[in-house]
Short mmCIF file of C-alpha atoms and ligand atoms in Angstrom, two decimals:
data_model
loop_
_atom_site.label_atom_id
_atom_site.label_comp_id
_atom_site.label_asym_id
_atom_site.label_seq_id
_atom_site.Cartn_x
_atom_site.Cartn_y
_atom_site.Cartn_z
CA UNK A 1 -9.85 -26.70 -29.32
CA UNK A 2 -7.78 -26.47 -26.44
CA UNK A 3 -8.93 -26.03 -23.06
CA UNK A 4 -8.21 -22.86 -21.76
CA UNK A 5 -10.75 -22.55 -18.40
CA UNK A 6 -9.35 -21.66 -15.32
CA UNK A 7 -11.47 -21.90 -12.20
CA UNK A 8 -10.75 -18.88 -9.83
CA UNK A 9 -11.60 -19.27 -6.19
CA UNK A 10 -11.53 -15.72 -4.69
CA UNK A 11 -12.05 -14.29 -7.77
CA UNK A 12 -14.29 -11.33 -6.66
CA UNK A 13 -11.94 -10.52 -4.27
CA UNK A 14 -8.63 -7.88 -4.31
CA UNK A 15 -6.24 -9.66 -6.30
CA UNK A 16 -8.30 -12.62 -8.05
CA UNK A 17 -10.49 -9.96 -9.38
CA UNK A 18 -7.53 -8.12 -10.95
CA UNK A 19 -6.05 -11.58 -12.10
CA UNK A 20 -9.32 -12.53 -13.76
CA UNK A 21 -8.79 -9.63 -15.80
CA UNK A 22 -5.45 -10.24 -16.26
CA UNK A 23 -6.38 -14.14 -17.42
CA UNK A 24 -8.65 -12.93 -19.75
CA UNK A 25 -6.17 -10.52 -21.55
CA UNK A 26 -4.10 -13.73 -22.25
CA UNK A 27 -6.73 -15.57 -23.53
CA UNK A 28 -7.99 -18.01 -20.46
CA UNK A 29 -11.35 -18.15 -19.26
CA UNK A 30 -11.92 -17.84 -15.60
CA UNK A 31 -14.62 -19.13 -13.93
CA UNK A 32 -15.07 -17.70 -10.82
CA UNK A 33 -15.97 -19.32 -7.49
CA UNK A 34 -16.44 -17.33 -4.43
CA UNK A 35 -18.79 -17.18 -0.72
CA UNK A 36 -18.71 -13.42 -1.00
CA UNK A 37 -17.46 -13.75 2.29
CA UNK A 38 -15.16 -11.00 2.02
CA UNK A 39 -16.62 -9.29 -1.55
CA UNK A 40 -19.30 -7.60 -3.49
CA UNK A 41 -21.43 -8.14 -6.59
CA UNK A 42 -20.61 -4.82 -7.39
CA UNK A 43 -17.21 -5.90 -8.36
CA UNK A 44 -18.53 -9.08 -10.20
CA UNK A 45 -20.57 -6.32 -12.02
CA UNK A 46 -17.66 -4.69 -12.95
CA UNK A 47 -15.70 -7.79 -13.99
CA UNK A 48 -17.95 -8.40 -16.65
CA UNK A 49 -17.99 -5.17 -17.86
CA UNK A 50 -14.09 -5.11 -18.04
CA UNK A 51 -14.44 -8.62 -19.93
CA UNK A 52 -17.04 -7.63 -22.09
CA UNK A 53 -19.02 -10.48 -21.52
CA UNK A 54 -20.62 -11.99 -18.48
CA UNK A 55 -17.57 -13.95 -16.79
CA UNK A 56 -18.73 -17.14 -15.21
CA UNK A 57 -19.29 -16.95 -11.13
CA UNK A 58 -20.64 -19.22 -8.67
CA UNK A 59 -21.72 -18.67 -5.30
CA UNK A 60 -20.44 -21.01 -3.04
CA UNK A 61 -17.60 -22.23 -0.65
CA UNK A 62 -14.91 -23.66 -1.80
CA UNK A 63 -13.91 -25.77 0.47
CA UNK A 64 -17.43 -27.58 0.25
CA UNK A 65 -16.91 -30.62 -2.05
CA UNK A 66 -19.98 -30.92 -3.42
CA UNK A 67 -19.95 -27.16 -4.35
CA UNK A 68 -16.63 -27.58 -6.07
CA UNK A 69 -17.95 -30.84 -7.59
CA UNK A 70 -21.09 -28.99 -9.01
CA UNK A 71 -18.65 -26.57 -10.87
CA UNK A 72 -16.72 -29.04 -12.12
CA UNK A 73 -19.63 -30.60 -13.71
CA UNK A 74 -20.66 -27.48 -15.04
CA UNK A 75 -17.86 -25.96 -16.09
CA UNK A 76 -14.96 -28.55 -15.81
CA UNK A 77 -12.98 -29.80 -17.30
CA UNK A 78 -10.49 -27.07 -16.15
CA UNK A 79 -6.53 -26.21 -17.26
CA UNK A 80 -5.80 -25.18 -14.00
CA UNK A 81 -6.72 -23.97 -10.65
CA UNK A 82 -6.05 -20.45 -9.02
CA UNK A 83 -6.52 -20.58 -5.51
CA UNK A 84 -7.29 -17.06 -3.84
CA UNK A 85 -10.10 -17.67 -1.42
CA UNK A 86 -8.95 -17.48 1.99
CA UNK A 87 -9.82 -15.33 5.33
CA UNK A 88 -7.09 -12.86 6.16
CA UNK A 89 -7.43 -10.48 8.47
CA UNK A 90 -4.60 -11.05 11.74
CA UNK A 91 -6.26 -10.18 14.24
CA UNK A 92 -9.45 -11.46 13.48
CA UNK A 93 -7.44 -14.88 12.79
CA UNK A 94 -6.24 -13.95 16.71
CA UNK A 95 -9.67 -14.11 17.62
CA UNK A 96 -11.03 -16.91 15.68
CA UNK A 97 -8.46 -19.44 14.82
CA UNK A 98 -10.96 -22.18 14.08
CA UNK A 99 -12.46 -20.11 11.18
CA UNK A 100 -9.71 -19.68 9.74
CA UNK A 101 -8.10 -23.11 9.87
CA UNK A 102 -11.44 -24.37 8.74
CA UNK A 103 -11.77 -22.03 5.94
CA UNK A 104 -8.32 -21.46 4.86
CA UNK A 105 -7.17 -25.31 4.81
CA UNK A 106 -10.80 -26.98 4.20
CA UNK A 107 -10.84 -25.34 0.77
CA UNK A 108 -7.30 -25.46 -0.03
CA UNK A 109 -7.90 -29.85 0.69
CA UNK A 110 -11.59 -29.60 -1.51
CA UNK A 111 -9.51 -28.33 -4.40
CA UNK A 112 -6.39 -30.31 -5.00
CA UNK A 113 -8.35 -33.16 -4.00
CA UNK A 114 -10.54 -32.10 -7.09
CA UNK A 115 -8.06 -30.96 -9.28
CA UNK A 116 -6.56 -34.86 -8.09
CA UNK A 117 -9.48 -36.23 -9.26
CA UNK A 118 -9.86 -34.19 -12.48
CA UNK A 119 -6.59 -34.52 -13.47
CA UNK A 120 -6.38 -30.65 -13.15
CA UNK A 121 -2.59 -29.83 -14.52
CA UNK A 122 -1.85 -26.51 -12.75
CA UNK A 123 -2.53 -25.04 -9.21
CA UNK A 124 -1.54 -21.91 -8.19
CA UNK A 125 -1.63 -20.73 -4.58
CA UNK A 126 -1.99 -17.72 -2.67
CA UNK A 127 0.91 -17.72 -0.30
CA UNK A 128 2.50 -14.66 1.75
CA UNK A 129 5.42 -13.02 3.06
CA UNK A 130 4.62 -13.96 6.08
CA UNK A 131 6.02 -17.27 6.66
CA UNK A 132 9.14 -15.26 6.46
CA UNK A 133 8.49 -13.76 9.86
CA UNK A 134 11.07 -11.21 10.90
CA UNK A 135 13.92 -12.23 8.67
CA UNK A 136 17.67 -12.33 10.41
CA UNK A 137 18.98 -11.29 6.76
CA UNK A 138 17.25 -9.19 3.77
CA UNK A 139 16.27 -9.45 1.16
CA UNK A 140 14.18 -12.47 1.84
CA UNK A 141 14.97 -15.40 -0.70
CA UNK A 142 12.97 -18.01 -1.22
CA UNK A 143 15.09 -20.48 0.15
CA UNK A 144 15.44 -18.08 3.42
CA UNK A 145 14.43 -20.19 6.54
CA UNK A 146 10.68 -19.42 7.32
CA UNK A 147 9.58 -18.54 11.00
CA UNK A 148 7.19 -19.47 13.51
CA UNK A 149 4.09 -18.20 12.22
CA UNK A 150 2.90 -15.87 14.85
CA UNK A 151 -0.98 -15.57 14.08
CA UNK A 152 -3.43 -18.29 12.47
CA UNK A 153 -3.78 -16.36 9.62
CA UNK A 154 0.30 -17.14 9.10
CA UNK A 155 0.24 -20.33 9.96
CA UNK A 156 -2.74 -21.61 7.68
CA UNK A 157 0.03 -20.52 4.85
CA UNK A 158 2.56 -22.47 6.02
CA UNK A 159 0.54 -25.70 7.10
CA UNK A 160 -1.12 -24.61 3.41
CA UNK A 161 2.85 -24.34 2.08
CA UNK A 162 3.34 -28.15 3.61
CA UNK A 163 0.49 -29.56 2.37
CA UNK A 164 1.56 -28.82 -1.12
CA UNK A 165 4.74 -30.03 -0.56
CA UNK A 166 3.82 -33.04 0.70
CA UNK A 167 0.98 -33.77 -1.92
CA UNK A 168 3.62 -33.62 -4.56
CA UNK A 169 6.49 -35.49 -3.07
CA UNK A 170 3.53 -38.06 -2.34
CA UNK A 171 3.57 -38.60 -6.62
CA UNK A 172 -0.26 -37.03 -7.03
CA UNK A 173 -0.26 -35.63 -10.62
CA UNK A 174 -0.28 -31.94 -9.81
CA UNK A 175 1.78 -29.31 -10.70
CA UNK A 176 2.12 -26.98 -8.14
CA UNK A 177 3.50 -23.09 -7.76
CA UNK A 178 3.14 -20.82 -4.46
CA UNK A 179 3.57 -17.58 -4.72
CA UNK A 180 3.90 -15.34 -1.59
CA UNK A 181 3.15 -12.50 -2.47
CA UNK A 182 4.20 -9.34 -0.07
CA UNK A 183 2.07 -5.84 0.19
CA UNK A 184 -0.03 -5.81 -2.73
CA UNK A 185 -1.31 -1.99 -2.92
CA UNK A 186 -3.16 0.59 -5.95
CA UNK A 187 -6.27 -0.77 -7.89
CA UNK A 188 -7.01 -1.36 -12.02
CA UNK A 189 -6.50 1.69 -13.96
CA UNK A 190 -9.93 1.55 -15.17
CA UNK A 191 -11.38 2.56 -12.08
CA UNK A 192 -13.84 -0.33 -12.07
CA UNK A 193 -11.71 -2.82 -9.45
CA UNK A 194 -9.90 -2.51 -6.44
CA UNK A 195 -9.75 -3.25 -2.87
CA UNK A 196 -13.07 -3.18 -1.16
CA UNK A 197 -12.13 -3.77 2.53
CA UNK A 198 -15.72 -4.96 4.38
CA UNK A 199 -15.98 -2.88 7.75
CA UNK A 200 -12.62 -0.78 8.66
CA UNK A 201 -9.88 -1.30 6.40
CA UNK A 202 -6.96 -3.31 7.85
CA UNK A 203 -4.08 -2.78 5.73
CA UNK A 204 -2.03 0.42 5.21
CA UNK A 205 -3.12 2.18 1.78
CA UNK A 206 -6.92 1.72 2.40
CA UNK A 207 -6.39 3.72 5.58
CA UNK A 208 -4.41 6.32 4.12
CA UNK A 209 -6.88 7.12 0.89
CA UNK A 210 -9.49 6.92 3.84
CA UNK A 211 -8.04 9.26 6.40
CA UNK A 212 -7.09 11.65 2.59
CA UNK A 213 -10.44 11.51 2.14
CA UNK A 214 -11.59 12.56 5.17
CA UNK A 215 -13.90 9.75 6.03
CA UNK A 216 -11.74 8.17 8.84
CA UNK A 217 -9.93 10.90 10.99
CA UNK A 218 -6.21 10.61 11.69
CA UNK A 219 -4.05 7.88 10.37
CA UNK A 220 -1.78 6.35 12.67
CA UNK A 221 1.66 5.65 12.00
CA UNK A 222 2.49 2.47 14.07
CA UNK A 223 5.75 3.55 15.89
CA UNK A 224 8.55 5.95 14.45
CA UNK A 225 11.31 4.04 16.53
CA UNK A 226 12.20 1.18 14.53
CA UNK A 227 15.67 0.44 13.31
CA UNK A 228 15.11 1.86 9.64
CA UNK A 229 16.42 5.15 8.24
CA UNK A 230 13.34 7.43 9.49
CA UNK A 231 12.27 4.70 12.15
CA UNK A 232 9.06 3.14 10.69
CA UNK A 233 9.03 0.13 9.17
CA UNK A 234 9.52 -1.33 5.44
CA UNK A 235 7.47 -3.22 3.44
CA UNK A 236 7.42 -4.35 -0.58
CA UNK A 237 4.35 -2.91 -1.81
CA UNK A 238 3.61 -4.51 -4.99
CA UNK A 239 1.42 -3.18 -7.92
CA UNK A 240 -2.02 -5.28 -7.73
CA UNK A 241 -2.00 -5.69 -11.37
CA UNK A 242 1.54 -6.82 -11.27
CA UNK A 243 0.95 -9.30 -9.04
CA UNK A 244 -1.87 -10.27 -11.04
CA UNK A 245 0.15 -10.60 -14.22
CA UNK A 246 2.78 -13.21 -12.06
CA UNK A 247 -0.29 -15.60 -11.60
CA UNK A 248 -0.47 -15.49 -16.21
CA UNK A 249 3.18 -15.97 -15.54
CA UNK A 250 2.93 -19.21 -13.34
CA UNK A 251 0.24 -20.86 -15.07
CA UNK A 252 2.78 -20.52 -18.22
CA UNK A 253 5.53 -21.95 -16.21
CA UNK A 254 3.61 -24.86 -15.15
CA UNK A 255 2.15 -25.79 -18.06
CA UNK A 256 5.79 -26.26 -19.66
CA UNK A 257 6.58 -28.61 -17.16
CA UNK A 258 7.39 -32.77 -18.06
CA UNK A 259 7.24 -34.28 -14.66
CA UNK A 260 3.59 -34.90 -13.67
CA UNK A 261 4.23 -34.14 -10.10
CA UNK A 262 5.63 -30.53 -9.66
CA UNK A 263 6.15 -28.06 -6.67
CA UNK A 264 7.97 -24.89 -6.99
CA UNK A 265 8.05 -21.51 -4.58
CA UNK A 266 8.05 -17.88 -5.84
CA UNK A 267 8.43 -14.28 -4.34
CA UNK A 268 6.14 -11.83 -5.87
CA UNK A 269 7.38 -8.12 -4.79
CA UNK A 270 9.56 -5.79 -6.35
CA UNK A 271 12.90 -6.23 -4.69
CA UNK A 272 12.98 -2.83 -2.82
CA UNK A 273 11.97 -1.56 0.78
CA UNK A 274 9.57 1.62 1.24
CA UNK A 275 8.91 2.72 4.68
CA UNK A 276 5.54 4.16 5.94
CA UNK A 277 6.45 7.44 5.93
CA UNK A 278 8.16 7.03 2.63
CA UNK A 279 4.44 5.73 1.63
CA UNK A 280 2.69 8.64 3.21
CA UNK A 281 5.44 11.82 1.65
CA UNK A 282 4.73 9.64 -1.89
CA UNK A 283 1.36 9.68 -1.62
CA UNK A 284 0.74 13.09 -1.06
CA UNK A 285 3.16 14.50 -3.76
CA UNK A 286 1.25 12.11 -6.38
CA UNK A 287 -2.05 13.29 -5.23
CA UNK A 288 -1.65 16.58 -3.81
CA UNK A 289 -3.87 15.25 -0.66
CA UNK A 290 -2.59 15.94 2.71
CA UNK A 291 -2.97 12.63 4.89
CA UNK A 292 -3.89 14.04 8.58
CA UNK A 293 -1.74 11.76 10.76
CA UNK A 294 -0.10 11.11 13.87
CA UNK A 295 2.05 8.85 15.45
CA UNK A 296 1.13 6.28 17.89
CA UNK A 297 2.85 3.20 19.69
CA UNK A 298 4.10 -0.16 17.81
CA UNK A 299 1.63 -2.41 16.88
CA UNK A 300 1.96 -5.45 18.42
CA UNK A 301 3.71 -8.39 16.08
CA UNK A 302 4.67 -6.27 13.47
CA UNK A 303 7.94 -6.53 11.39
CA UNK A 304 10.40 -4.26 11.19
CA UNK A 305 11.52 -4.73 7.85
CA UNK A 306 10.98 -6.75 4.88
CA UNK A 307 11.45 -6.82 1.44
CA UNK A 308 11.91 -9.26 -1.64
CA UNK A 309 14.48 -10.59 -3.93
CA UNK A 310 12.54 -11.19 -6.92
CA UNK A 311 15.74 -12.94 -8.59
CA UNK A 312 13.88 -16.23 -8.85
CA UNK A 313 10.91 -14.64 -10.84
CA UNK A 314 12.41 -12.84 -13.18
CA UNK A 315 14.87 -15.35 -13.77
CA UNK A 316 12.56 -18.39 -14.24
CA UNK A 317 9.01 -17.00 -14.77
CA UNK A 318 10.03 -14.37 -17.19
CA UNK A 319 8.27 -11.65 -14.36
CA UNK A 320 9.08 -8.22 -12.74
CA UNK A 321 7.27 -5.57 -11.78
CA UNK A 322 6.38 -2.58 -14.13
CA UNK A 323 4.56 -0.66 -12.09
CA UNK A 324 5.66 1.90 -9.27
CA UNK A 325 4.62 2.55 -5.71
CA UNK A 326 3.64 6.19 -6.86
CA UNK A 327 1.32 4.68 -9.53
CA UNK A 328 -0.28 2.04 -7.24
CA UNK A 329 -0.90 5.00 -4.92
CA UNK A 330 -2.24 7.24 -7.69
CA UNK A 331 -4.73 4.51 -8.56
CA UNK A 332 -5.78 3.29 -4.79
CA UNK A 333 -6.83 7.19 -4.18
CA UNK A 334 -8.38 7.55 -7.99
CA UNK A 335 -9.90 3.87 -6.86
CA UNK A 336 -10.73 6.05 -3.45
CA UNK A 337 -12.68 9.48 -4.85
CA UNK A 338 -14.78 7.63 -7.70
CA UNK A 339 -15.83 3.73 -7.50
CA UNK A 340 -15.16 4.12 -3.86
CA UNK A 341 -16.83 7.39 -2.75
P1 NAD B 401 -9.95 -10.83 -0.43
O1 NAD B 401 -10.58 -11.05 0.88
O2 NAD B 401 -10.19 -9.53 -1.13
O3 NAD B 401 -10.34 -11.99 -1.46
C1 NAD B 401 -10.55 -13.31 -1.03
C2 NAD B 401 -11.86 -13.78 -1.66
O4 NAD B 401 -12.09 -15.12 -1.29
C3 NAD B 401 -13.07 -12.97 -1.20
O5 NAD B 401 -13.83 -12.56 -2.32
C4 NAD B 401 -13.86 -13.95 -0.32
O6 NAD B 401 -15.25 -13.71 -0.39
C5 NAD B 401 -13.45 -15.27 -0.91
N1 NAD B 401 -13.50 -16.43 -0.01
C6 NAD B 401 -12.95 -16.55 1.22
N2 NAD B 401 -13.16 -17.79 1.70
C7 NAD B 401 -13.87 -18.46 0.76
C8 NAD B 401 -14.38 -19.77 0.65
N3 NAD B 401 -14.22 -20.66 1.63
N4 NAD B 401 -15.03 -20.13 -0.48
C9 NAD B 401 -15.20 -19.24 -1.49
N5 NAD B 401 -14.73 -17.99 -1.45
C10 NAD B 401 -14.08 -17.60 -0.34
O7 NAD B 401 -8.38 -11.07 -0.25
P2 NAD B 401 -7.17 -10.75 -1.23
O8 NAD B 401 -6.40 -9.63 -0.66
O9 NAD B 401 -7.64 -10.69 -2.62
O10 NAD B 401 -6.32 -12.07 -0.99
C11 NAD B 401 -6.38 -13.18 -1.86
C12 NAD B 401 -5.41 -14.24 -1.36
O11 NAD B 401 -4.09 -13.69 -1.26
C13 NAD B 401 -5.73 -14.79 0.02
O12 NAD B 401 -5.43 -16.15 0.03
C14 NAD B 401 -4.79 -14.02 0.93
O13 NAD B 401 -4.50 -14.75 2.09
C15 NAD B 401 -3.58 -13.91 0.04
N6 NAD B 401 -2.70 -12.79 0.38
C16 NAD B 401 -3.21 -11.52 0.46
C17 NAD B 401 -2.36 -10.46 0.79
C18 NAD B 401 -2.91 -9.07 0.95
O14 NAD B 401 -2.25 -8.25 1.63
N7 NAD B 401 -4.03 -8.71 0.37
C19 NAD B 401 -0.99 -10.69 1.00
C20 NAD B 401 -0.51 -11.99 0.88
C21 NAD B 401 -1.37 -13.04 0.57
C1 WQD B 402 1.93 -2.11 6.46
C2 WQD B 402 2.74 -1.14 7.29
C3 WQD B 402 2.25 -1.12 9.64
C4 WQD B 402 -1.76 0.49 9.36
C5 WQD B 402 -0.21 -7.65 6.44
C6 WQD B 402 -0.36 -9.05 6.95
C7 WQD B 402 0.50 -9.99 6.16
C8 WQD B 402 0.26 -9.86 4.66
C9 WQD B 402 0.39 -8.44 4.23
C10 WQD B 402 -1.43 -11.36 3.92
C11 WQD B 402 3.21 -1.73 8.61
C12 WQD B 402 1.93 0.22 9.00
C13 WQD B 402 -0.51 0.03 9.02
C14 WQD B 402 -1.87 1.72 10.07
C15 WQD B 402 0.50 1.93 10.05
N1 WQD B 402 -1.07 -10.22 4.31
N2 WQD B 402 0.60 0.73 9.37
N3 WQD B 402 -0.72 2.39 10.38
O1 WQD B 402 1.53 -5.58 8.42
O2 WQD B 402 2.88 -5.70 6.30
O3 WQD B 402 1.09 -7.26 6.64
O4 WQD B 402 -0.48 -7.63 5.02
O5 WQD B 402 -0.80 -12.34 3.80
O6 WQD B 402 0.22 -11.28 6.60
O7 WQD B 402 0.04 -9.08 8.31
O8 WQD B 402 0.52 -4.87 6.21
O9 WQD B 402 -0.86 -3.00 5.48
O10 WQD B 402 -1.18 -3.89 7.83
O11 WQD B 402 0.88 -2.63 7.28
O12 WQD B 402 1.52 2.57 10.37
O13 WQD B 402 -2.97 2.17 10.41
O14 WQD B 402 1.91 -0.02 7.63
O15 WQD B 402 2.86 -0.94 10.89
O16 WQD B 402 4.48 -1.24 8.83
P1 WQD B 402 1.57 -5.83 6.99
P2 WQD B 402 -0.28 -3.60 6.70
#
């Protein structure tokens, strides 16, 4: 029988969560390894109940070798590795740099060095359109020149990005794919998963179903004077389950692959720009929810614009998006008023 286990660090999180599901559907078996650092049991609850059977989960950090050795005797060998678990909050990474070296690159070294040993074929890592920076030309390719990172959060990507690189053009038998994903937004259609920020939400759509649902006051817009068509800034929000479905697309891609040491880059978005307020007109014509807002100042570091080419995905991965920004925003506030409330 072939070997279809895939072990899943960050799997109760946002996305893993969404691409266990997604894993199972094409007929892997994720086992799941998470510190619940920045996720529930509820969700892990849920999981299982989308599976239909209880999907395996450990407790434990990943970028502890002995934890990642237990698993591996428990549940190894494995077909591949999908590497979500990492801090990422911004400003918290402005704040605590150490953390998040530690945690970010610790685990990211526990794992291939594992998947080294193991002889692990595929890794797939959590990247993000961040090392991009503030691009001088759009849309961002991958081969576009990546910037300064301007927060430890951005730069434990990168140093992660460099590390790959160098571990395959060192010859270790690994085949490698980082995606960087951009704004991943909207929750499972079930209901049962979605994003579960810990303490105040940090990213945009968690703060608008919030402020729609009345349970944190006024949104604000971050600045309406930006060089963009209604002056606030553009992002590529992506479908979660989308995204998740790239991950079934990458393990795919590496698993056709000869040479035994492999690295290649992807963009996961969908290729087109939507500004905040573009976000917050959408939202409320899907739901029929007013969003009480106001506009403040710019937020310090943000980007003006931003959005993918997703040439290099479709192309060579087979992947696009299906989804739309209305349904991702129809699902975050159905995600919002039931599992949420
Ligand atoms: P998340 O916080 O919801 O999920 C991350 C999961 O990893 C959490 O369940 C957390 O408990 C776990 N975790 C963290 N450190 C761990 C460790 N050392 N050992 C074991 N488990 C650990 O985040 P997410 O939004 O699902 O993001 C997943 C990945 O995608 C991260 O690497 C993140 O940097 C990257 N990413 C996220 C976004 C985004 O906007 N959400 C965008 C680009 C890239
Ligand atoms: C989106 C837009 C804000 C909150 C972050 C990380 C990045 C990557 C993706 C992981 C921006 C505006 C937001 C609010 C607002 N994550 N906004 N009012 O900034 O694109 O990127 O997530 O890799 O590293 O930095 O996402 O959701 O914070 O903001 O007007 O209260 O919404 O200015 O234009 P961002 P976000």
């Amino acid at each position: 029988m072939t070997n279809k286990r895939i072990l899943v660090t960050g799997g109760a999180g946002y996305i893993g969560s969404h691409t266990v599901i997604e894993l199972i559907a094409a007929g892997y078996e994720p086992v799941i390894l998470d510190n619940l650092s920045n996720s529930d049991r509820k969700i892990l609850k849920n999981i299982n109940k989308l599976a239909g059977y209880q999907v395996p989960f450990v407790f434990g950090d990943c970028a502890d070798p002995v934890i990642v050795g237990k698993v591996y005797k428990k549940y190894g060998p494995f077909k591949g590795i999908v590497h979500f678990a990492a801090l990422k909050a911004v400003q918290e990474s402005i704040h605590q740099p150490l953390r998040y070296y530690r945690n970010n690159l610790d685990g990211l070294m526990s794992l291939l060095e594992a998947a080294g040993q193991h002889g692990t074929g595929a890794f797939v890592f959590s990247s993000s359109c961040t090392v991009y920076g503030q691009p001088d030309k759009l849309p961002v390719r991958e081969t576009t020149p990546l910037k300064d990172a301007e927060c430890p959060y951005g730069d434990t990507k990168e140093m992660a990005e460099r590390i790959l690189h160098a571990v395959v053009r060192g010859g270790a038998a690994l085949r490698i794919v980082a995606l960087r994903y951009f704004n991943p937004i909207g929750a499972h259609a079930s209901g049962l998963i979605g994003e579960l920020p810990i303490g105040a939400p940090k990213n945009l759509v968690p703060l608008v179903t919030q402020a729609a649902a009345g349970n944190r006051g006024q949104l604000t817009v971050y600045g309406d004077d930006y060089n963009t068509p209604d002056g606030t800034c553009i992002r590529d929000y992506i479908h979660v389950v989308d995204l998740a479905k790239a991950h079934v697309r990458a393990l795919a891609y590496l698993q056709k692959q000869k040479e035994p040491s492999f690295y290649d880059i992807f963009n996961v978005g969908t290729g087109r720009g939507v500004s905040v307020m573009e976000l917050l007109r959408t939202f409320e014509k899907e739901t029929g929810v007013k969003v009480p807002y106001k506009v403040g100042p710019r937020r310090a570091g943000d980007i003006e614009k931003i959005y993918a080419s997703v040439d290099k995905a479709t192309k060579v991965l087979g992947w696009k998006a299906e989804l739309t920004v209305k349904d991702a925003l129809k699902s975050a506030w159905a995600w919002e008023t039931g599992y949420c409330a």
